[in-house]
Amino acid sequence: HERMAQRMVTFWLGTKTTLEGRNMIIFEGDFVRLWHNFNGSNYAWLRVVRIEPYDLCVLSNGATVCASDQYISEAKSADEFINGR
């Protein structure tokens, strides 16, 4: 079987108070924390279930957010999350 290409988005992840930050690439299956988690704790890590057109991330809590530092406060690859890095 031919494997489908994994979808990804890129954006600049800074902070709400400074322009310091880093360029982020998020893939389906990665984990993110939100500034304001719509359905739970802001400390919860949510899996990116699907990436849709216009850089929209569908999350494991049912929320859909734009891949932007206005919504996403932290991001980890699936490997970083699973192995505790």
CSV table of C-alpha atoms in Angstrom, one decimal:
chain,number,residue,atom,x,y,z
A,1,HIS,CA,0.0,0.0,0.0
A,2,GLU,CA,1.1,3.5,-0.7
A,3,ARG,CA,1.5,5.6,2.4
A,4,MET,CA,-0.3,9.0,2.4
A,5,ALA,CA,1.9,12.0,3.1
A,6,GLN,CA,1.5,13.2,6.7
A,7,ARG,CA,0.0,16.7,6.9
A,8,MET,CA,1.8,19.5,8.7
A,9,VAL,CA,1.6,23.2,9.5
A,10,THR,CA,4.3,25.7,10.2
A,11,PHE,CA,4.0,28.9,12.3
A,12,TRP,CA,6.0,31.1,14.7
A,13,LEU,CA,5.6,30.1,18.3
A,14,GLY,CA,6.5,33.0,20.6
A,15,THR,CA,4.9,34.3,23.7
A,16,LYS,CA,2.0,36.7,24.3
A,17,THR,CA,4.4,39.3,25.7
A,18,THR,CA,7.6,39.1,23.5
A,19,LEU,CA,8.5,38.4,19.9
A,20,GLU,CA,11.1,35.9,21.0
A,21,GLY,CA,10.2,32.4,19.9
A,22,ARG,CA,10.9,29.8,17.3
A,23,ASN,CA,9.5,28.5,14.1
A,24,MET,CA,7.3,25.5,14.8
A,25,ILE,CA,6.2,22.6,12.6
A,26,ILE,CA,3.3,20.6,13.8
A,27,PHE,CA,2.4,17.2,12.3
A,28,GLU,CA,-0.8,15.1,12.8
A,29,GLY,CA,-0.2,13.1,15.9
A,30,ASP,CA,1.9,15.8,17.7
A,31,PHE,CA,0.7,17.3,21.0
A,32,VAL,CA,-0.1,20.9,21.9
A,33,ARG,CA,-1.1,23.0,24.9
A,34,LEU,CA,-3.5,25.9,24.4
A,35,TRP,CA,-3.5,29.4,26.0
A,36,HIS,CA,-7.2,28.9,26.7
A,37,ASN,CA,-8.3,25.2,26.5
A,38,PHE,CA,-12.0,25.3,25.6
A,39,ASN,CA,-12.8,21.9,27.1
A,40,GLY,CA,-10.5,21.5,30.1
A,41,SER,CA,-7.3,22.5,31.8
A,42,ASN,CA,-4.9,24.9,30.1
A,43,TYR,CA,-2.1,22.4,31.3
A,44,ALA,CA,-3.6,19.5,29.4
A,45,TRP,CA,-1.7,18.2,26.4
A,46,LEU,CA,-4.0,17.6,23.4
A,47,ARG,CA,-3.2,15.4,20.4
A,48,VAL,CA,-3.5,16.9,16.9
A,49,VAL,CA,-5.9,14.5,15.3
A,50,ARG,CA,-6.1,16.1,11.9
A,51,ILE,CA,-4.8,19.1,10.1
A,52,GLU,CA,-7.3,20.7,7.7
A,53,PRO,CA,-6.9,23.4,5.0
A,54,TYR,CA,-5.9,26.9,6.2
A,55,ASP,CA,-3.7,25.5,9.0
A,56,LEU,CA,-6.6,24.4,11.2
A,57,CYS,CA,-5.7,21.8,13.8
A,58,VAL,CA,-8.5,19.4,15.0
A,59,LEU,CA,-7.6,18.4,18.5
A,60,SER,CA,-8.3,15.3,20.7
A,61,ASN,CA,-10.8,17.3,22.8
A,62,GLY,CA,-12.9,18.2,19.8
A,63,ALA,CA,-11.7,21.8,19.4
A,64,THR,CA,-10.5,23.2,16.1
A,65,VAL,CA,-7.8,25.9,16.4
A,66,CYS,CA,-5.7,27.8,14.0
A,67,ALA,CA,-2.0,26.8,14.1
A,68,SER,CA,-0.9,30.1,15.6
A,69,ASP,CA,0.8,31.3,18.8
A,70,GLN,CA,-2.5,33.1,19.6
A,71,TYR,CA,-4.0,29.7,20.4
A,72,ILE,CA,-1.1,27.3,20.9
A,73,SER,CA,1.3,28.0,23.9
A,74,GLU,CA,3.5,24.8,23.6
A,75,ALA,CA,4.0,22.0,21.1
A,76,LYS,CA,5.8,18.6,21.3
A,77,SER,CA,6.3,15.9,18.8
A,78,ALA,CA,4.6,12.6,19.5
A,79,ASP,CA,8.1,11.2,20.3
A,80,GLU,CA,8.9,14.0,22.8
A,81,PHE,CA,5.5,13.6,24.5
A,82,ILE,CA,5.7,9.8,24.7
A,83,ASN,CA,9.3,9.7,25.9
A,84,GLY,CA,8.9,12.6,28.4
A,85,ARG,CA,11.3,15.0,26.7
